[in-house]
mmCIF file of C-alpha atoms and ligand atoms in Angstrom:
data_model
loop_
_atom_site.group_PDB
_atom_site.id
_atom_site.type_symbol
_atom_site.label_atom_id
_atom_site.label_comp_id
_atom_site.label_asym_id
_atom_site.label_seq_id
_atom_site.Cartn_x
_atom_site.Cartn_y
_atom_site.Cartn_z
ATOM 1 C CA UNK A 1 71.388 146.776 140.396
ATOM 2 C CA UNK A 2 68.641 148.441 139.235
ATOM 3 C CA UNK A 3 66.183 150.231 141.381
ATOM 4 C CA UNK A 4 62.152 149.479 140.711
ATOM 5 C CA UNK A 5 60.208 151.701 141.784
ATOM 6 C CA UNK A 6 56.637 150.316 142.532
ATOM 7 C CA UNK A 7 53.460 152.518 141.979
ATOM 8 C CA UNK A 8 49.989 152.077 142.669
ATOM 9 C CA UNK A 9 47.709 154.276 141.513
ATOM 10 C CA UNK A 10 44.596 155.821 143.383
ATOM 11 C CA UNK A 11 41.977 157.895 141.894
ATOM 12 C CA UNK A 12 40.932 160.213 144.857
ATOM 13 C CA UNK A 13 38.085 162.530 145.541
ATOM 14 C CA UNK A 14 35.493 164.743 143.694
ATOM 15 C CA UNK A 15 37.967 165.424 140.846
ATOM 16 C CA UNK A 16 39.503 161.709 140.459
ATOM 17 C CA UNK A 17 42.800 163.188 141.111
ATOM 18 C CA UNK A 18 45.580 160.838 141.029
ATOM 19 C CA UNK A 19 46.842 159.973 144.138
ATOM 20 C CA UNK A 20 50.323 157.672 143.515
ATOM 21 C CA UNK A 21 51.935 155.582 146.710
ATOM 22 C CA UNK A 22 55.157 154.810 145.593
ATOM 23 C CA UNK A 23 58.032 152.219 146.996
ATOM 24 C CA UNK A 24 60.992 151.018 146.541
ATOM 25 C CA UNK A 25 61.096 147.337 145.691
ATOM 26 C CA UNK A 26 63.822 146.448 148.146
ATOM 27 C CA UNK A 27 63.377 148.444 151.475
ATOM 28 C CA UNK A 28 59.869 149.191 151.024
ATOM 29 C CA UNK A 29 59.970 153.261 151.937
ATOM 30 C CA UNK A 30 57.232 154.643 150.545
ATOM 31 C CA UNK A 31 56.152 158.271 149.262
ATOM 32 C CA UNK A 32 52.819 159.530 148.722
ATOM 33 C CA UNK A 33 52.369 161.748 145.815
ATOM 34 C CA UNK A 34 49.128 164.072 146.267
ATOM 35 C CA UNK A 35 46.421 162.378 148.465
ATOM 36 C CA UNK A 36 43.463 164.518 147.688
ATOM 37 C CA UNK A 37 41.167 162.522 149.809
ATOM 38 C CA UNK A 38 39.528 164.861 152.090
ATOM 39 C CA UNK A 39 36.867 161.754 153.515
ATOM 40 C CA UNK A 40 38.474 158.642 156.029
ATOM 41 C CA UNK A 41 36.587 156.185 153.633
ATOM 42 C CA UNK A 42 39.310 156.725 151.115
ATOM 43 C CA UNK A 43 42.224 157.260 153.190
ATOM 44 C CA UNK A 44 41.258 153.718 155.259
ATOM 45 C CA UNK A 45 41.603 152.196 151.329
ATOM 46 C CA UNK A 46 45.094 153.479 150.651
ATOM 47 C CA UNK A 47 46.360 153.199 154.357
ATOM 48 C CA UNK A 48 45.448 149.446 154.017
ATOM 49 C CA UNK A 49 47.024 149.107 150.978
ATOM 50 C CA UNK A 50 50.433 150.593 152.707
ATOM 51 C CA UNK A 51 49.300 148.469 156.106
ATOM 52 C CA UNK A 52 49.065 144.951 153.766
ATOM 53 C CA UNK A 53 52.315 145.496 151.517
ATOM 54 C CA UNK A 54 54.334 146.528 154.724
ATOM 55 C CA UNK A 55 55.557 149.844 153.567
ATOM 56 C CA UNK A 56 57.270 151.992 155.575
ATOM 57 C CA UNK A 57 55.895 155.692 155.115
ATOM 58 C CA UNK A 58 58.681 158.384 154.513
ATOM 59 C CA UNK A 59 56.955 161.527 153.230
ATOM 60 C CA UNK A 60 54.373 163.234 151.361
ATOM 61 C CA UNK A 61 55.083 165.003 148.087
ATOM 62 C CA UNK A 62 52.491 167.322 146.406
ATOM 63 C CA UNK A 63 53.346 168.492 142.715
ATOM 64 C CA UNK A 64 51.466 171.534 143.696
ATOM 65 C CA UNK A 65 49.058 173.154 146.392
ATOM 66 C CA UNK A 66 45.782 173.194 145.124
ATOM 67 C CA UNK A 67 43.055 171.800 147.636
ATOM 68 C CA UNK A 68 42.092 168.481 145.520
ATOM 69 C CA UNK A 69 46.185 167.566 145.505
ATOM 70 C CA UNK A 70 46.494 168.349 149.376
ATOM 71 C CA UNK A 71 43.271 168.130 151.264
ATOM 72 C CA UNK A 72 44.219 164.542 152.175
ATOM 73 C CA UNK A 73 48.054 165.822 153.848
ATOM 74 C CA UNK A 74 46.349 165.945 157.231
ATOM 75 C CA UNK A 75 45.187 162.659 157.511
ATOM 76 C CA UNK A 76 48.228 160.858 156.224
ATOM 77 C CA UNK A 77 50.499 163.741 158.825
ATOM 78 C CA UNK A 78 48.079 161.910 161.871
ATOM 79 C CA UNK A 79 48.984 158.390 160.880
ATOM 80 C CA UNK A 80 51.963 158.111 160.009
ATOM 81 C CA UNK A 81 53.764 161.458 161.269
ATOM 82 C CA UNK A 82 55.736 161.905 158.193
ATOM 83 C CA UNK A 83 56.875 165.325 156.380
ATOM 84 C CA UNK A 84 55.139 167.150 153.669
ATOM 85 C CA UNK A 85 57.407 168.549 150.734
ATOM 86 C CA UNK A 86 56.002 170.813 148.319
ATOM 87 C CA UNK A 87 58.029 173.664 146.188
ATOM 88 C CA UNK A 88 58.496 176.765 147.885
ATOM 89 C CA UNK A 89 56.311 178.943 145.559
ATOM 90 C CA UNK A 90 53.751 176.692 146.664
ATOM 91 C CA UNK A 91 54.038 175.998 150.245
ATOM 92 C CA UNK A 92 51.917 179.358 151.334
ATOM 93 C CA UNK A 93 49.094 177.498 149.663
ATOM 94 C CA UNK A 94 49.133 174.871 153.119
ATOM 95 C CA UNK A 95 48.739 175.632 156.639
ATOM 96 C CA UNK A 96 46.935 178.871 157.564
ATOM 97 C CA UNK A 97 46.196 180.325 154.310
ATOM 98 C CA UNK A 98 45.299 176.989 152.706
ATOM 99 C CA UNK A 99 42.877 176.030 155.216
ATOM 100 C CA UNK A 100 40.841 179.293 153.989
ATOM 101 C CA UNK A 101 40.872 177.556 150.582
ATOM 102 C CA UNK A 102 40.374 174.557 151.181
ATOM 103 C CA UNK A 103 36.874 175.548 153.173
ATOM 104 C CA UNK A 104 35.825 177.621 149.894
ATOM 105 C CA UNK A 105 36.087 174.934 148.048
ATOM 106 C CA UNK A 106 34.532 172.925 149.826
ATOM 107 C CA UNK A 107 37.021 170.133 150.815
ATOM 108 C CA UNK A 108 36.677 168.480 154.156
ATOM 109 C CA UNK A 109 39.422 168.669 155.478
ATOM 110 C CA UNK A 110 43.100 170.868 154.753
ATOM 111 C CA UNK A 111 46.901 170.703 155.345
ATOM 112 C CA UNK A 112 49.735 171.851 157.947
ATOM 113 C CA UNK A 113 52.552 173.570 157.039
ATOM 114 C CA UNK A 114 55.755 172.509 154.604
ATOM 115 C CA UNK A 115 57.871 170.735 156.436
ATOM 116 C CA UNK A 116 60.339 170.566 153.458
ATOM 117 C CA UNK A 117 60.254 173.330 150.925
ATOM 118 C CA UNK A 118 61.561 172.473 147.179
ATOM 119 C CA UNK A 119 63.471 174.335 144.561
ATOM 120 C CA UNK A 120 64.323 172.836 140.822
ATOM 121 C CA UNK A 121 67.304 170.443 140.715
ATOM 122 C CA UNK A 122 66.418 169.231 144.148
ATOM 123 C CA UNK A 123 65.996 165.596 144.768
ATOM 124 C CA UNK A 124 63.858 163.121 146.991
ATOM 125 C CA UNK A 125 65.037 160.360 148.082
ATOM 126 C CA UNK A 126 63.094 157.259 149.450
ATOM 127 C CA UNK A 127 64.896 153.741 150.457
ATOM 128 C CA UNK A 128 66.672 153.589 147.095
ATOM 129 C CA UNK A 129 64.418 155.963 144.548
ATOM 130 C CA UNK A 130 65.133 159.256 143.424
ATOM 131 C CA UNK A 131 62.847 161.479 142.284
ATOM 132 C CA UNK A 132 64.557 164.768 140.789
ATOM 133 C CA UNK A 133 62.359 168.039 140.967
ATOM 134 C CA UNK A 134 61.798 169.919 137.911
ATOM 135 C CA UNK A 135 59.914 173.027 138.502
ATOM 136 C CA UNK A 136 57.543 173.265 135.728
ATOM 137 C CA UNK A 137 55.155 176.701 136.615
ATOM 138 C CA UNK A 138 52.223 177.672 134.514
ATOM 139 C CA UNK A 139 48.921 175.875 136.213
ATOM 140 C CA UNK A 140 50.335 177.746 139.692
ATOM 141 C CA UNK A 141 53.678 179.169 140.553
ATOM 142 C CA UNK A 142 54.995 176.437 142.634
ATOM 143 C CA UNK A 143 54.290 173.188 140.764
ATOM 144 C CA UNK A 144 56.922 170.668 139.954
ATOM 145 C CA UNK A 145 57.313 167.624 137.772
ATOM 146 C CA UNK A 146 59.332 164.528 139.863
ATOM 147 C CA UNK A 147 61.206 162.506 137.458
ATOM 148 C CA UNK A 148 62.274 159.005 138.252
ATOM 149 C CA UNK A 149 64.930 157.215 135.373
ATOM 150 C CA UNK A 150 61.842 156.180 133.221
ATOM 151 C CA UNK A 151 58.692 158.293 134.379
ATOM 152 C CA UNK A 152 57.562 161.408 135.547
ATOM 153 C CA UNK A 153 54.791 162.908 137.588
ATOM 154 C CA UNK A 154 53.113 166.189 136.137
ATOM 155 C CA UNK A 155 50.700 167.156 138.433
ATOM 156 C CA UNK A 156 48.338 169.300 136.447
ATOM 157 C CA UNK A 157 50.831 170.453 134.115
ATOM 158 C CA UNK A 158 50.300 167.471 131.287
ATOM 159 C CA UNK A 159 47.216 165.652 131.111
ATOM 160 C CA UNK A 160 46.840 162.517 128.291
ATOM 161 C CA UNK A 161 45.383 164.621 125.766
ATOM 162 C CA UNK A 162 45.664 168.072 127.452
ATOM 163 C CA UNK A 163 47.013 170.259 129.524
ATOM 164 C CA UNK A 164 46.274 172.125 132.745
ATOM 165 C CA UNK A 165 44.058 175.182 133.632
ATOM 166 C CA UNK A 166 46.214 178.550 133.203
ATOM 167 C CA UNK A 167 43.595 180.888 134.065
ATOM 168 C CA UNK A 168 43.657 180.378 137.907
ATOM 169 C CA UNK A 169 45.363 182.826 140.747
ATOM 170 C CA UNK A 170 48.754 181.917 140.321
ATOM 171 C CA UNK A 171 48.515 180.565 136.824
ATOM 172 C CA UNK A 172 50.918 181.793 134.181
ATOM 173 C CA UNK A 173 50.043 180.696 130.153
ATOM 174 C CA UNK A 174 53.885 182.378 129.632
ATOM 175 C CA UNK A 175 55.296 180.103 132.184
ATOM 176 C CA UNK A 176 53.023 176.523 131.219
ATOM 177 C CA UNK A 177 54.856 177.140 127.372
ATOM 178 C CA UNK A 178 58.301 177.300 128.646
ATOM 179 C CA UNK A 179 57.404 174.000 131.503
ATOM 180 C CA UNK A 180 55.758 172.185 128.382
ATOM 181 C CA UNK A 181 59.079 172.703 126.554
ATOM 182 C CA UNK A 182 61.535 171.160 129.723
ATOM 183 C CA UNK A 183 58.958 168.540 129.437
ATOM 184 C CA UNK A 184 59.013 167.901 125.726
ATOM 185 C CA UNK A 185 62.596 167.140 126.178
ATOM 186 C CA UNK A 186 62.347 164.130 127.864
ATOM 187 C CA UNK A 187 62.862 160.683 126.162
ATOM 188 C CA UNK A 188 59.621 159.550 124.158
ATOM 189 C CA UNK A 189 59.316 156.600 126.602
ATOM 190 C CA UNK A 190 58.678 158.558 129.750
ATOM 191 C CA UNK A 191 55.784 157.580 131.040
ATOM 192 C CA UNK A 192 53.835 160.026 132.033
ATOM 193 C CA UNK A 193 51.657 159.635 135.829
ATOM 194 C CA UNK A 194 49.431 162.964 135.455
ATOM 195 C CA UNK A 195 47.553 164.502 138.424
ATOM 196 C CA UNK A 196 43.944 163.510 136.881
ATOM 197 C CA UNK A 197 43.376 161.062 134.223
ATOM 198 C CA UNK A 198 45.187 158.404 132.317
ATOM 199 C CA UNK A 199 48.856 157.512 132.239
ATOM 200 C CA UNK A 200 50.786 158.160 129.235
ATOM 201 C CA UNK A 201 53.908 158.806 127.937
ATOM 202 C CA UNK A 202 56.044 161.809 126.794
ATOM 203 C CA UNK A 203 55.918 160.232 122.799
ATOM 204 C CA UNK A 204 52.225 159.543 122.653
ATOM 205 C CA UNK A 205 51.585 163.027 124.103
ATOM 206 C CA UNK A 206 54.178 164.503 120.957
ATOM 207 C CA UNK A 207 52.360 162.645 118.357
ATOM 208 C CA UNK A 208 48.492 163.483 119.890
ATOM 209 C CA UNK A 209 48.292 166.458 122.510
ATOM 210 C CA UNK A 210 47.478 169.361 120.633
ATOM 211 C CA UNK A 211 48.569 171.885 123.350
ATOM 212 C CA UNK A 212 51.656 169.723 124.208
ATOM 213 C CA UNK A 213 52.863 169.686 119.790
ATOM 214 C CA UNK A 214 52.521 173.557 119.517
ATOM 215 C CA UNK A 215 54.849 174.294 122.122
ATOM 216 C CA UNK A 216 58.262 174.517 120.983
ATOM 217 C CA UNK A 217 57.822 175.453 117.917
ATOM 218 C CA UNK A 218 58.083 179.027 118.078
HETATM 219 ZN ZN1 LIG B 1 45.688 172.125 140.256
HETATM 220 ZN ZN1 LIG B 2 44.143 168.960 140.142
#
């Protein structure tokens, strides 16, 4: 039987990132994907939302560690005492050395530590969903792309329209080509649930992304 995978999106904080909360239809476990909320008044929305549909927390994922992707981890950690997974190029961003970060940008509140660390191939697993982890580099050195069997979360790697910043600490333009390529071979119908802005899909971004049609094509 097929699995569906149920996602709710939540645009979250001073940069409307896209916080996701998704579940598995039949056993209800639950993943958070990036909840850049750094103020209670917007993690009290999305814990109700979990609190009303009965969904079981399992984990937090964040495609990478910038501050407005993981300045929510804390709160969600106190609730619900669930793991954090983030790729291991990425993880130094959290705990300690994030919490520097965080405060120079100006977020309210930070992360702890990894509990799980992630490496391309790998795969998360929630009741019956499976997210596989591509590691797509470029915006910073540890961010990932999750793929489900009909969608895939980008982070900041592909925006509708655009694609992410490259000219940050940890940002590679070299790298973003070659992740924009493993993306571009995906089937057309992806859809695509980027880490700010609208969803899309993998064909619409081939036909009308600018940055997304050069690459490959070299
Ligand atoms: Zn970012
Ligand atoms: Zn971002």
């Amino acid at each position: 039987m097929a699995v569906a995978m149920l996602i709710q999106l939540f645009p979250v904080g001073r940069l409307l990132t896209n916080c996701y909360v998704i579940s598995c239809d039949q056993t209800r476990a639950t993943a958070i994907i990036d909840p850049g909320f750094d103020v209670f008044p917007e993690a009290a929305k999305i814990f109700q939302f979990i609190d009303n549909n009965n969904l079981v927390l399992k984990l937090v994922i964040n495609t990478h560690g910038h501050p407005d992707h993981t300045c929510g981890n804390r709160l969600v950690v106190e609730k619900f005492h669930v793991p954090i997974s983030i790729h291991y190029d990425d993880a130094p961003l959290l705990g300690r050395f994030g919490e520097r970060i965080t405060r120079l940008f100006g977020f309210q509140t930070s992360s702890p530590p990894a509990n799980h660390r992630l490496q391309d191939g790998d795969v998360v697993r929630f009741g019956r969903v499976i997210l596989k982890v591509m590691h797509t580099p470029g915006h910073s050195r540890g961010s990932v792309s999750l793929l489900g069997s009909n969608e895939v979360f980008t982070g900041d790697t592909l925006f509708s329209g655009f694609i992410g910043r490259t000219d940050l600490p940890g940002s590679s333009g070299q790298d973003m080509v070659l992740s924009l390529n493993k993306l571009a071979m995906l089937p057309e119908h992806f859809v695509v649930y980027p880490g700010h802005g609208p969803i899309t899909t993998i064909g619409q971004e081939k036909k009308a992304n600018p940055f997304f049609q050069s690459v490959g094509r070299s």
